[in-house]
Coordinates of C-alpha atoms in Angstrom, one line a residue:
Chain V
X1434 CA 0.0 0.0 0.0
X1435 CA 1.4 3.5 -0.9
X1436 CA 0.3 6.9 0.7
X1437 CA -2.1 7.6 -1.5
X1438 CA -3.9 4.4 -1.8
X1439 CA -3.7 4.8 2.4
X1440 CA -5.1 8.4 2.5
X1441 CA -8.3 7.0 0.9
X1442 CA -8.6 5.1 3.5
X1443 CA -8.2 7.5 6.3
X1444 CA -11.9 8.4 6.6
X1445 CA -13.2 5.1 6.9
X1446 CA -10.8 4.2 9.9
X1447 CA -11.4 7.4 11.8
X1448 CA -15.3 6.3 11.5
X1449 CA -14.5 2.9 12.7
X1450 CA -16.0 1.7 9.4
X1451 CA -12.6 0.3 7.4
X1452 CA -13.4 -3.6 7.3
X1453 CA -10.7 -5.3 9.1
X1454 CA -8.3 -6.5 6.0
X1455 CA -8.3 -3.1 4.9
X1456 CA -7.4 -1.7 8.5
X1457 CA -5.0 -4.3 8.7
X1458 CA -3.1 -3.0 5.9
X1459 CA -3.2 0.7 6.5
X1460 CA -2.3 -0.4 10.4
X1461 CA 1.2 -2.1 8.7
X1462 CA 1.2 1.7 6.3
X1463 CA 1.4 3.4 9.0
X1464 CA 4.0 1.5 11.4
X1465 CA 6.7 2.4 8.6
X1466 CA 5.0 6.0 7.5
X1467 CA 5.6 8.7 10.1
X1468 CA 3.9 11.4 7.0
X1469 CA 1.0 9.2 6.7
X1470 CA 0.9 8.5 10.5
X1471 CA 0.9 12.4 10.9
X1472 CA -1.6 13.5 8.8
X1473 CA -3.9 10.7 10.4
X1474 CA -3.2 12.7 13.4
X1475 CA -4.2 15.8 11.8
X1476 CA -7.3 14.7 9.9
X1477 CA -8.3 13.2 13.9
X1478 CA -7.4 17.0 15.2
X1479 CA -9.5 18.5 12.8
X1480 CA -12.9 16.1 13.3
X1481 CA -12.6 16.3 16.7
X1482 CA -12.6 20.3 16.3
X1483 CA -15.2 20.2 14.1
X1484 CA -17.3 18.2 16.3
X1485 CA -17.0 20.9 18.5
X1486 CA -18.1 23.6 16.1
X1487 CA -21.5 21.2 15.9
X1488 CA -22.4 21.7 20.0
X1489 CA -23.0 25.5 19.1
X1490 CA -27.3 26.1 18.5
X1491 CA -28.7 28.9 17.6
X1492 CA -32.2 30.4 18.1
X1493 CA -34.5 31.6 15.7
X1494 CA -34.9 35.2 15.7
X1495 CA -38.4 36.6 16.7
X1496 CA -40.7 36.8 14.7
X1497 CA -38.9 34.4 12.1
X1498 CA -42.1 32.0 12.0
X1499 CA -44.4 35.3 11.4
X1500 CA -42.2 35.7 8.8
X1501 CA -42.5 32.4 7.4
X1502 CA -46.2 32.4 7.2
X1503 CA -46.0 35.7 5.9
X1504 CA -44.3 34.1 2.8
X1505 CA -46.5 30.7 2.6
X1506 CA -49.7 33.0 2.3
X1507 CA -48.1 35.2 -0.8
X1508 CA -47.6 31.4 -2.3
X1509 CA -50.2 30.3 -4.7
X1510 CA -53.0 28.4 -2.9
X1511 CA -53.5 25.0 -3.7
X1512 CA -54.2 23.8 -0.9
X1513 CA -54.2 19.9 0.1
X1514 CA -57.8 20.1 -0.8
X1515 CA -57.6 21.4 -4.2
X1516 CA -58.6 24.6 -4.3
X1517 CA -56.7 27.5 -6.2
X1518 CA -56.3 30.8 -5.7
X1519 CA -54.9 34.0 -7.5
X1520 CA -50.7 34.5 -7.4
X1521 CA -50.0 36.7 -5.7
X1522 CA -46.9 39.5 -7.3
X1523 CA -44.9 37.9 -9.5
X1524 CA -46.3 34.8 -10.6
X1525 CA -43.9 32.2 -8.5
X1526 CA -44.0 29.8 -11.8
X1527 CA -42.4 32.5 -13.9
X1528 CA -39.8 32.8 -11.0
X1529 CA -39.4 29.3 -10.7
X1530 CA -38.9 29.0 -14.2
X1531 CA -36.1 31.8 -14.3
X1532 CA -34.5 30.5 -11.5
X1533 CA -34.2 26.9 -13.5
X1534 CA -33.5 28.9 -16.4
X1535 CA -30.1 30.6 -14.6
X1536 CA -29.6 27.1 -13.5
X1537 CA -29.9 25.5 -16.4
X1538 CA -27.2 28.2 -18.1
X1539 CA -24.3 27.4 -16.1
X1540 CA -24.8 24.0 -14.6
X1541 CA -26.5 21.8 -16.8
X1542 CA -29.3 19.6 -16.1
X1543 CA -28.4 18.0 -12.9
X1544 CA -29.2 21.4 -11.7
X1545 CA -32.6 20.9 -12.1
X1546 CA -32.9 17.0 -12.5
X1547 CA -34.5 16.1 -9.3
X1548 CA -32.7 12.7 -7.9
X1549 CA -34.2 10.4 -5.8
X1550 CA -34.6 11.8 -2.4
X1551 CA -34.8 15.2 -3.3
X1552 CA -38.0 17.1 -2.1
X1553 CA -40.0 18.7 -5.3
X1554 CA -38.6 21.3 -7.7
X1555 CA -40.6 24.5 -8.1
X1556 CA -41.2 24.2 -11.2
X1557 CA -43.1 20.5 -11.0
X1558 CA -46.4 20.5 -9.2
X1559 CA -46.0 16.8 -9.1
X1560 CA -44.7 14.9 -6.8
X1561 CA -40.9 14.2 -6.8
X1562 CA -39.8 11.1 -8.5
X1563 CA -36.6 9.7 -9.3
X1564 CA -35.8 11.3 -12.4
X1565 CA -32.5 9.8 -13.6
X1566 CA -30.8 11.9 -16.8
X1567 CA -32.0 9.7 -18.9
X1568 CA -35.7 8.8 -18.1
X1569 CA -38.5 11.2 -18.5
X1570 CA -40.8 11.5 -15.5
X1571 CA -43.7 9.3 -15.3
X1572 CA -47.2 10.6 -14.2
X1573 CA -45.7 14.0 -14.9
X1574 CA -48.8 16.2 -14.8
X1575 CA -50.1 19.9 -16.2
X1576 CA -45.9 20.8 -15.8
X1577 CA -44.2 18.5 -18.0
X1578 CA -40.5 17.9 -16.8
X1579 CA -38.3 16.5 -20.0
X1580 CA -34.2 16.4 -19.1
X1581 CA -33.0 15.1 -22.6
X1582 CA -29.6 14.7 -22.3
X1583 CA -27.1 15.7 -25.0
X1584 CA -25.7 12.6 -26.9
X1585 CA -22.8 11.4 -25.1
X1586 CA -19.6 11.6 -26.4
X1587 CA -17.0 9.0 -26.7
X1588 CA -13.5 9.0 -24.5
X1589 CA -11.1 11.5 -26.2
X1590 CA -9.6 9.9 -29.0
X1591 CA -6.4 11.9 -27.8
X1592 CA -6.4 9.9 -24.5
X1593 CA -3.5 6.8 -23.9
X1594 CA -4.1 4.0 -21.8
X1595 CA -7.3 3.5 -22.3
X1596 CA -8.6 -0.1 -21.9
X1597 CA -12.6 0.1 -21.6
X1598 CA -14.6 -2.9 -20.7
X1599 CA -17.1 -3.4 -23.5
X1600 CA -20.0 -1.1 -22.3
X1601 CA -23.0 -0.8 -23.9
X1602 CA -24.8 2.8 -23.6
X1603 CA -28.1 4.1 -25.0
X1604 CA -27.4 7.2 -27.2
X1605 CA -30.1 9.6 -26.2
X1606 CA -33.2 10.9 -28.3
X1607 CA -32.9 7.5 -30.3
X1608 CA -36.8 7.2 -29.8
X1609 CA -36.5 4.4 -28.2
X1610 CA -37.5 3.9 -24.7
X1611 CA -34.4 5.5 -22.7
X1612 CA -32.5 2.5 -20.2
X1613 CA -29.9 3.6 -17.8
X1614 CA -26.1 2.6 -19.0
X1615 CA -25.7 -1.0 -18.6
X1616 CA -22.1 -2.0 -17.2
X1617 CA -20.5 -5.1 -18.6
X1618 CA -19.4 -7.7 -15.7
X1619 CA -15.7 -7.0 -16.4
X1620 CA -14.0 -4.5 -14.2
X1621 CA -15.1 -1.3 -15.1
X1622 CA -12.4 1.1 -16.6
X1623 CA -13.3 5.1 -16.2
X1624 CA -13.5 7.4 -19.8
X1625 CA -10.4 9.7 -19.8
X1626 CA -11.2 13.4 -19.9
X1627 CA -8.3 16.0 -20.8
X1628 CA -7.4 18.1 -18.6
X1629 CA -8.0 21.6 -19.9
X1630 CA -9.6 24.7 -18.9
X1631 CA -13.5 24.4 -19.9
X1632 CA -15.5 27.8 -19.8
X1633 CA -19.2 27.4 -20.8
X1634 CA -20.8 30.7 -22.3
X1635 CA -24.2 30.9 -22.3
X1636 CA -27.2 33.3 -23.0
X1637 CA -30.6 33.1 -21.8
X1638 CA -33.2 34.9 -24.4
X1639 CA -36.6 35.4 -22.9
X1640 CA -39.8 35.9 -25.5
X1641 CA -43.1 36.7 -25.5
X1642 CA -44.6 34.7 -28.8
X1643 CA -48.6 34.8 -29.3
X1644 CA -48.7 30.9 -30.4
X1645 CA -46.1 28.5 -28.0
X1646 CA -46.2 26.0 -30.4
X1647 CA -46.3 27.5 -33.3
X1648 CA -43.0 29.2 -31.6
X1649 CA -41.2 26.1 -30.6
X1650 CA -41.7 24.6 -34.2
X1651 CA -39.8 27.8 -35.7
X1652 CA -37.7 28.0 -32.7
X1653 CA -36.6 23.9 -33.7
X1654 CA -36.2 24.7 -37.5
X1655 CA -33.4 27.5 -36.5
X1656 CA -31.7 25.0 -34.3
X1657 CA -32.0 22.4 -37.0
X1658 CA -30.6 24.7 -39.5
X1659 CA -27.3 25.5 -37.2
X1660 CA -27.1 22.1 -36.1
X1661 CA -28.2 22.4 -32.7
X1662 CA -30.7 19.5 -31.5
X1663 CA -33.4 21.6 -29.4
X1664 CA -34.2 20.3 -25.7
X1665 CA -37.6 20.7 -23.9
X1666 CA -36.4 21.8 -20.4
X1667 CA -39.5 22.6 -19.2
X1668 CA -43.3 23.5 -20.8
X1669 CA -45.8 24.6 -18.8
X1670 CA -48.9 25.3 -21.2
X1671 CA -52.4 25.1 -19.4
X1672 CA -54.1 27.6 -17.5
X1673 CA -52.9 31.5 -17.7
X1674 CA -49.4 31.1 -17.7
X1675 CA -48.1 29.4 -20.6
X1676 CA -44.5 29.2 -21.4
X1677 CA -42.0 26.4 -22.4
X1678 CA -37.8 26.7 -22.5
X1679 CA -35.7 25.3 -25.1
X1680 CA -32.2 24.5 -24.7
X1681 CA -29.6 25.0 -27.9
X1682 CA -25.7 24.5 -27.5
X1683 CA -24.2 26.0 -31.0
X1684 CA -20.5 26.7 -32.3
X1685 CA -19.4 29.8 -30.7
X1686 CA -18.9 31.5 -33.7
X1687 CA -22.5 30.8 -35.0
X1688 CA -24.0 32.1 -31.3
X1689 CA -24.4 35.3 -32.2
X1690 CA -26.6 35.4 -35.2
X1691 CA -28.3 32.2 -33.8
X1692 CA -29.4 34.4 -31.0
X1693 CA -30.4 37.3 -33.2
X1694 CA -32.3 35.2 -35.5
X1695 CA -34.2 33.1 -32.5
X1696 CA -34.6 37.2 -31.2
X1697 CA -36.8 38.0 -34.1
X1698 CA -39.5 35.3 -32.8
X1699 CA -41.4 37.6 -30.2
X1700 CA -41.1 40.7 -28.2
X1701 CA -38.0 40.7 -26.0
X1702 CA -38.4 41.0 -22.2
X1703 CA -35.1 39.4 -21.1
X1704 CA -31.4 38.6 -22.0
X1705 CA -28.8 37.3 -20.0
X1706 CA -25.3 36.3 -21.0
X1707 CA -23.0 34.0 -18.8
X1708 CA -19.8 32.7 -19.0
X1709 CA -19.2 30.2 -16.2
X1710 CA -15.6 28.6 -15.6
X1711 CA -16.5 25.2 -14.7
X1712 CA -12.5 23.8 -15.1
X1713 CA -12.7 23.1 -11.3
X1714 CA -15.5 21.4 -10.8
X1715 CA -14.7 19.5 -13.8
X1716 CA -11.3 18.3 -12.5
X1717 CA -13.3 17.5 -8.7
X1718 CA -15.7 15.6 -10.8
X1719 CA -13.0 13.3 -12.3
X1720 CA -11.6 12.8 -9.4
X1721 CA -14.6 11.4 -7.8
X1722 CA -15.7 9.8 -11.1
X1723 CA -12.6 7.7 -11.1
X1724 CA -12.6 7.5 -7.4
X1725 CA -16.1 5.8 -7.5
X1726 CA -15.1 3.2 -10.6
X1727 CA -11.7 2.2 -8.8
X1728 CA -14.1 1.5 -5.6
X1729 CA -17.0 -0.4 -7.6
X1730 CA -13.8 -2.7 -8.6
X1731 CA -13.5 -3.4 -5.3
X1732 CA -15.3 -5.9 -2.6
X1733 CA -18.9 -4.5 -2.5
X1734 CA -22.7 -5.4 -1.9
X1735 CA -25.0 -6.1 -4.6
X1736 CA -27.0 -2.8 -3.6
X1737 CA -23.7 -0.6 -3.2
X1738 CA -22.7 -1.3 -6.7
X1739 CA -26.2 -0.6 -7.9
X1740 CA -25.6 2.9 -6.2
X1741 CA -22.3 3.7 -7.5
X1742 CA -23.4 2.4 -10.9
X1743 CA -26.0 4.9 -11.2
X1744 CA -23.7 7.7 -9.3
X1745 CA -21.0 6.5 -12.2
X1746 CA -23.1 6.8 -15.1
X1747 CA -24.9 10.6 -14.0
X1748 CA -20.9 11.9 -13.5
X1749 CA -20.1 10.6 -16.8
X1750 CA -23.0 12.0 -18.2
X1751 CA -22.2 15.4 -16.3
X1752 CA -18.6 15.5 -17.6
X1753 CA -19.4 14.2 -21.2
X1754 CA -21.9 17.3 -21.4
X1755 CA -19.7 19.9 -20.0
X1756 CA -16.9 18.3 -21.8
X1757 CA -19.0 18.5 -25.4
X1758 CA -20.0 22.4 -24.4
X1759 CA -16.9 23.9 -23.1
X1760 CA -15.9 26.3 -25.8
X1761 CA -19.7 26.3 -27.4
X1762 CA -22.4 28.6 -26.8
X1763 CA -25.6 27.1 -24.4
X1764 CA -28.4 29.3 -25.5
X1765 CA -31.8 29.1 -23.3
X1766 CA -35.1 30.2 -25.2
X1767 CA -37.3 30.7 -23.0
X1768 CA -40.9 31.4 -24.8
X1769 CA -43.8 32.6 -22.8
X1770 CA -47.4 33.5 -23.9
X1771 CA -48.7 37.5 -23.2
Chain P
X933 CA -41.7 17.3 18.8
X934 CA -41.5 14.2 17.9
X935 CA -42.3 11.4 15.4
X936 CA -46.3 11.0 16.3
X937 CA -46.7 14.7 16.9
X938 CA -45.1 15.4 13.7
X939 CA -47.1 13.0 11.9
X940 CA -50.3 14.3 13.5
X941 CA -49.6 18.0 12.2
X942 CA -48.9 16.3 9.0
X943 CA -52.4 14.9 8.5
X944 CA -53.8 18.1 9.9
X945 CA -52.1 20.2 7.1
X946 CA -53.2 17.8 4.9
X947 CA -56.7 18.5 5.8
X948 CA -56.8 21.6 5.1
X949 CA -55.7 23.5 8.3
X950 CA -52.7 25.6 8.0
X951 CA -52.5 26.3 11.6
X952 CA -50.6 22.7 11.6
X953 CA -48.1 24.3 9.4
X954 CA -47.6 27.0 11.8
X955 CA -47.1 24.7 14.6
X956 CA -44.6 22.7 12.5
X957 CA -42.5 25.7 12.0
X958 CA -42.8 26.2 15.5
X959 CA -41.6 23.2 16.5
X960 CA -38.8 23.0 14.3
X961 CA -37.3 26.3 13.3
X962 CA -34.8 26.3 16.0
X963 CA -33.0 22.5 14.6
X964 CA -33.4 24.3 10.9
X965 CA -32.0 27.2 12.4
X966 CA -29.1 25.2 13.7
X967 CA -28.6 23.5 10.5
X968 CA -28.6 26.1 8.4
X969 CA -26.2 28.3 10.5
X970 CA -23.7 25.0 10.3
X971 CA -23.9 24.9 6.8
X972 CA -23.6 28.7 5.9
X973 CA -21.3 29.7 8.3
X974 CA -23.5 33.1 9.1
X975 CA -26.5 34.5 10.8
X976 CA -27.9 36.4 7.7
X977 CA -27.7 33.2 5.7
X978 CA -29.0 31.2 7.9
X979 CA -32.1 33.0 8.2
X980 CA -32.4 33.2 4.0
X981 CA -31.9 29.9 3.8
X982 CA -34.2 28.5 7.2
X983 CA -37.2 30.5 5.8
X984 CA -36.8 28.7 2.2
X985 CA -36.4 25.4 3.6
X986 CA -39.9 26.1 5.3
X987 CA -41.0 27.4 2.1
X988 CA -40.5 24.6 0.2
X989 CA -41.7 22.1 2.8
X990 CA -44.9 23.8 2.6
X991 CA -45.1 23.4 -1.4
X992 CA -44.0 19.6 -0.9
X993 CA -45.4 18.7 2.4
X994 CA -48.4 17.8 1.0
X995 CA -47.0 14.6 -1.2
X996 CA -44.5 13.8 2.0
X997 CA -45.0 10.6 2.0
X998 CA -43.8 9.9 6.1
X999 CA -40.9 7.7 5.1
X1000 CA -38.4 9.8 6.9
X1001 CA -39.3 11.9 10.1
X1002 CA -39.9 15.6 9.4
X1003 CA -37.3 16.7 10.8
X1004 CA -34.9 15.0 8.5
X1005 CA -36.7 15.7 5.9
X1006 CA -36.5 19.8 6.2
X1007 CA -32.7 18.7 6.7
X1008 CA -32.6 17.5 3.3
X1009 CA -34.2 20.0 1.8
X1010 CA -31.7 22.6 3.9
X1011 CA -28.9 20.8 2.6
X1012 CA -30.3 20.2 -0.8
X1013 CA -31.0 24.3 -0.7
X1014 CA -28.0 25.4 0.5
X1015 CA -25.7 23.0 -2.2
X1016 CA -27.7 24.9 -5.1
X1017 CA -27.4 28.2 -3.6
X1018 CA -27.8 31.4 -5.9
X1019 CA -24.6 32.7 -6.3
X1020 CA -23.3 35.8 -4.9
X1021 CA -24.8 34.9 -1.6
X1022 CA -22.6 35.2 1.2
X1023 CA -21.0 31.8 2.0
X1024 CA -17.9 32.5 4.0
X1025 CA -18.2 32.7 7.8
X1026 CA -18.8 35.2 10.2
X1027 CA -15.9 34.5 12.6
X1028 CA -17.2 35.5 15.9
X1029 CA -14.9 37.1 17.9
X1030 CA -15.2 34.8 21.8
X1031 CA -15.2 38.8 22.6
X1032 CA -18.9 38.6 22.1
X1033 CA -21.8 38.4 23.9
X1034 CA -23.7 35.6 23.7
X1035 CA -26.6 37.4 22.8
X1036 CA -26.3 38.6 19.5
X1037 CA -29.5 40.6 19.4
X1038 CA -30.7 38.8 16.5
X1039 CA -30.6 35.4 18.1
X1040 CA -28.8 33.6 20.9
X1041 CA -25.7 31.7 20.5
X1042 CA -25.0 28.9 23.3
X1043 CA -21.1 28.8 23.1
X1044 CA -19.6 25.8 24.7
X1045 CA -18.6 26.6 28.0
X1046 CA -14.9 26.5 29.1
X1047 CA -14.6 24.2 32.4
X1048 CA -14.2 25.5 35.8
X1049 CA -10.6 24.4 36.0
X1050 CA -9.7 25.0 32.4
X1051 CA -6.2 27.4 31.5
X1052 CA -8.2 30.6 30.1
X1053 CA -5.1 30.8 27.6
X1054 CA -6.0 27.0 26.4
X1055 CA -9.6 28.2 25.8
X1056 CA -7.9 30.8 24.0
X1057 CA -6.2 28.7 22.2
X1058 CA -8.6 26.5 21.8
X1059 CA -11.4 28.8 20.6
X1060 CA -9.0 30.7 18.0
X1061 CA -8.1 27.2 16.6
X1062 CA -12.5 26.8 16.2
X1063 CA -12.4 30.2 14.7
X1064 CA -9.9 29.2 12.0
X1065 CA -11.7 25.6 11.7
X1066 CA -14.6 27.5 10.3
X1067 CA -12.8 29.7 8.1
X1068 CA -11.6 26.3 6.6
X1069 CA -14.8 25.4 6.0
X1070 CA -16.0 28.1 4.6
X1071 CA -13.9 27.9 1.7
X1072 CA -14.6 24.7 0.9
X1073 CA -16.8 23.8 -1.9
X1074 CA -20.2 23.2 -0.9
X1075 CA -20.4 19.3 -1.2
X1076 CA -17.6 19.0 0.6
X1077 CA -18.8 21.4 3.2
X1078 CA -22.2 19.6 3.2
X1079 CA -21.3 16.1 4.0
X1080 CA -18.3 17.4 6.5
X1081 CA -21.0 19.1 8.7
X1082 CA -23.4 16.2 8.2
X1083 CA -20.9 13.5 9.3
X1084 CA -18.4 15.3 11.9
X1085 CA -20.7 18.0 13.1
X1086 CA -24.0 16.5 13.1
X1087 CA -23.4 12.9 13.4
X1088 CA -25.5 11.4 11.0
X1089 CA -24.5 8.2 9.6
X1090 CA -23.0 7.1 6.4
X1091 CA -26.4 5.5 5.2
X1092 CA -28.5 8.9 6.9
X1093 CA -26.0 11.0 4.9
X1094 CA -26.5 9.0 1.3
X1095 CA -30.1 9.3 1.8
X1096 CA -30.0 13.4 2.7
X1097 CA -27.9 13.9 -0.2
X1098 CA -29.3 11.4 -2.6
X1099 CA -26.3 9.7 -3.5
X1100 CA -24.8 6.2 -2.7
X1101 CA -22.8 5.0 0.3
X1102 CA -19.3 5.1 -2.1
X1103 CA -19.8 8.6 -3.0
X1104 CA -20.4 10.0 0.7
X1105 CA -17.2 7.5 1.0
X1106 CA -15.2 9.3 -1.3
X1107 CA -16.3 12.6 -0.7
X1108 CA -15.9 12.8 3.2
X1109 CA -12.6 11.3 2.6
X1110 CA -11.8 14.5 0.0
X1111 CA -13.7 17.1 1.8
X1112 CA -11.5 16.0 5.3
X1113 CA -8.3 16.5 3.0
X1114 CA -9.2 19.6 1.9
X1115 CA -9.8 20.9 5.2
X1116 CA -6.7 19.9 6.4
X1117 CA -4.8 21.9 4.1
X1118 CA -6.9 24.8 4.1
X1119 CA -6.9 24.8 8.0
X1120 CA -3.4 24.1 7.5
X1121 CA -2.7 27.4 5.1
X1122 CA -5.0 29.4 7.5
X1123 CA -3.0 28.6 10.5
X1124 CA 0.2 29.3 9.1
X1125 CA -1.0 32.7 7.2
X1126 CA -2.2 33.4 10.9
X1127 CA 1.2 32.7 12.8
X1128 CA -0.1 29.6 14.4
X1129 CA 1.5 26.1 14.1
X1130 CA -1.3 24.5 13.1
X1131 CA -1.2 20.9 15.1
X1132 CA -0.3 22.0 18.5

């Protein structure tokens, strides 16, 4: 065992949790590794301190249910037994929707894509569901949730080294129904990623069109005709509020008359540019990508692998689609009725 | 309040009274509170982010099905919350001078107390190392900072933490391990910018 393989292991035996071979091993690290032994000691400092930190409670302020309440009774009223009332200010839909919007800009859809245990999004009025990138909702009700993810791509054809195990994954938008990426027995090898600086630019373009659908159709053709596959984020069309949000990645150069041509679909109300440096988070992510396939190699349950599969396959997804629009243009059309 | 009484408000809302939801917030806004003052690292933040969790468990609390108690429910929505936090919120801590009051006039703060028999220079000491502690945590990224206050400040368990943050056992693994390293050598950094050798 090295240092690094016994770092990774650090966490587990100041939980008590490192199965005994394991322990066993990184007890033999450190009887010959005063660094490693060390930093044990410091990583043991520092939970016990923060442990401490968590014995501090703090009060509500006064008056900070009021306030609460206050809020709640702005909200729109549908109350458990169905009735509905008037919004109140700012229609909280449209809110919601910017607010997925701006999300949708910089971070991609797991930003929006509620997981499994997650408590409902805004936007859906239906009840939270596991909605993995690359099923649709089921049951999904007047607000019709659709994450489509961008086709994946394959591992850089620049990358060495790379021996995958024969995988087979489901492109997306084939038509067909949409299965989560099946993982062949064999040890699972992860997809290289170069490491590069990766800056998404983005532009959200907010329209008032008379006809939503009519809208969307043109709004397609455009994308079609710069080669840019449109996504239904979200479309909302029943009652008084009707909008939907389409989401285009084009070529950089191309952005900027793609955006002035989509422009001259309805009356303006809103444009906001972006450009979010996600070369960080992308280098985090691959760590914890290939973190998570080196551990489903290892000895696990049936129902941890299941886990890790799934936590595998929505990093890969993540990375492949921030990989594919680093240096592109995202554009968000959001189209709303009068 | 627990489990039954919870439940019982639950069915209440449910039903169409709202005064349940009042009494819910009641009962729990203090633990939010707490939670959401971990996580942010400030009073004004934790007082955005307590009244949105509250918020959204009214929207949701309807379709809560009762699997998990309430109160780790409105947990998971805090932390669910705070890890998609608008930006240009304030996220670094508020280090509190122990110079303080208690009694912040916004709120009360229970500090641990020193011991009767305690060095007042090792509470000091110890208290400056806390300060610097949360520093280091505030500058973590926020999954890092999420499952860190989960785990070590908290005490939730590996399988109570993969179901808060909807993710499997291996990635709260993996990610405690990484978000303990970073603090290290953040806390590390901070202690040495701050003329202090860090593991004394």
């Amino acid at each position: 065992m090295d240092c690094r393989q016994a770092r990774q292991l650090y966490s587990l035996w100041l939980d008590g949790v490192l199965p005994s071979r394991e322990a066993a091993a990184l007890h033999s690290h450190l009887s010959g590794c005063g660094a490693c032994l060390r930093e044990l000691e410091d990583w043991e400092t520092l939970r016990l301190l923060v442990q401490e930190l968590g014995v501090t409670t703090v009060s509500a302020p006064p008056g900070f249910a009021a306030a609460v309440m206050e809020r709640v009774r702005c909200l729109p009223v549908v109350t458990p037994g169905g009735a509905r009332g008037r919004l109140a200010g700012v229609p909280w839909r449209q809110a919601a929707a910017g607010l997925a919007a701006a999300a949708l800009l910089a971070l991609g859809w797991n930003a929006v894509t509620p997981g499994p245990s997650q408590p409902p999004l805004e936007l859906a009025e239906h009840r939270a569901q596991e909605v993995s990138p690359s099923k649709a909702p089921a049951g999904a009700s007047e607000t019709e949730d659709i994450a489509s993810p961008t086709s994946p791509a394959t591992a850089d054809p620049g990358a060495a080294g790379t021996d995958s195990a024969p995988r087979t994954t489901t492109p997306a938008n084939s038509g067909t129904a949409p299965t989560a990426v099946k993982v062949a027995e064999a040890p699972l090898s992860p997809v290289a990623f170069l490491s590069k600086e990766r800056i998404i630019r983005s532009t959200m373009l907010r329209l008032e069109v008379d006809n939503l659908s009519r809208a969307q159709a043109e709004a397609e053709n455009l994308g079609s005709r710069f080669g840019a596959e449109a996504e239904v984020a979200v479309r909302q069309e029943q009652g008084e509020q009707g909008y939907v949000i389409l989401r285009f990645v084009v070529d950089e150069d191309d952005a900027a008359t793609f955006i002035q041509s989509a422009a001259g679909q309805g009356r303006e109300l809103d444009r906001q540019e972006d450009a979010v440096d996600v070369t960080g988070r992308f280098a985090a992510a691959v760590e914890q990508y290939e973190q998570l396939v080196a551990q489903l190699n290892g000895p696990l349950s049936l129902q941890e692998k299941e886990g890790m599969r799934r936590d595998i396959a929505a990093l890969e997804q993540q990375l492949t689609q921030w990989d594919s629009e680093a240096g592109r243009h995202v554009v968000i059309l959001w189209l709303q009725r009068p | 309040m627990n489990n039954t009484d919870s439940r019982g408000l639950v069915e209440r809302f449910r039903r169409g009274d709202w005064t349940a939801f009042e009494e819910i917030v009641a009962g729990y806004q203090d633990r939010v509170f707490t939670q959401c003052y971990h996580l942010t690292g400030n009073y004004a933040d934790a007082q955005d982010l307590a009244q949105e969790v509250f918020v959204r468990a009214f929207r949701g609390l309807a379709s809560f099905r009762g699997d998990a108690e309430l109160g780790t429910w409105l947990h998971r929505i805090a932390v669910n919350l705070f890890l998609n936090w608008r930006k240009g919120r304030r996220t670094a801590a508020t280090v509190v001078s122990i110079d303080e009051t208690r009694d912040t006039g916004e709120g009360v703060l229970q500090w641990q107390l020193a011991g009767d028999c305690e060095d007042p220079t090792e509470v000091m000491d110890r208290e400056q190392r806390r300060q610097l502690v949360r520093e280091a945590i505030a500058r973590l990224p926020r999954d890092f900072r999420a499952v860190l206050i989960l785990r070590d400040m908290e005490g939730h368990s590996y399988e109570d933490i993969a179901q808060i943050l909807g993710c499997s056992l291996g990635t709260v693994k993996s990610r405690l391990n990484r978000a303990r390293k970073a603090l290290r050598d953040t806390y590390a950094e901070l202690s040495s910018q701050a003329g202090l050798a860090p593991w004394e």
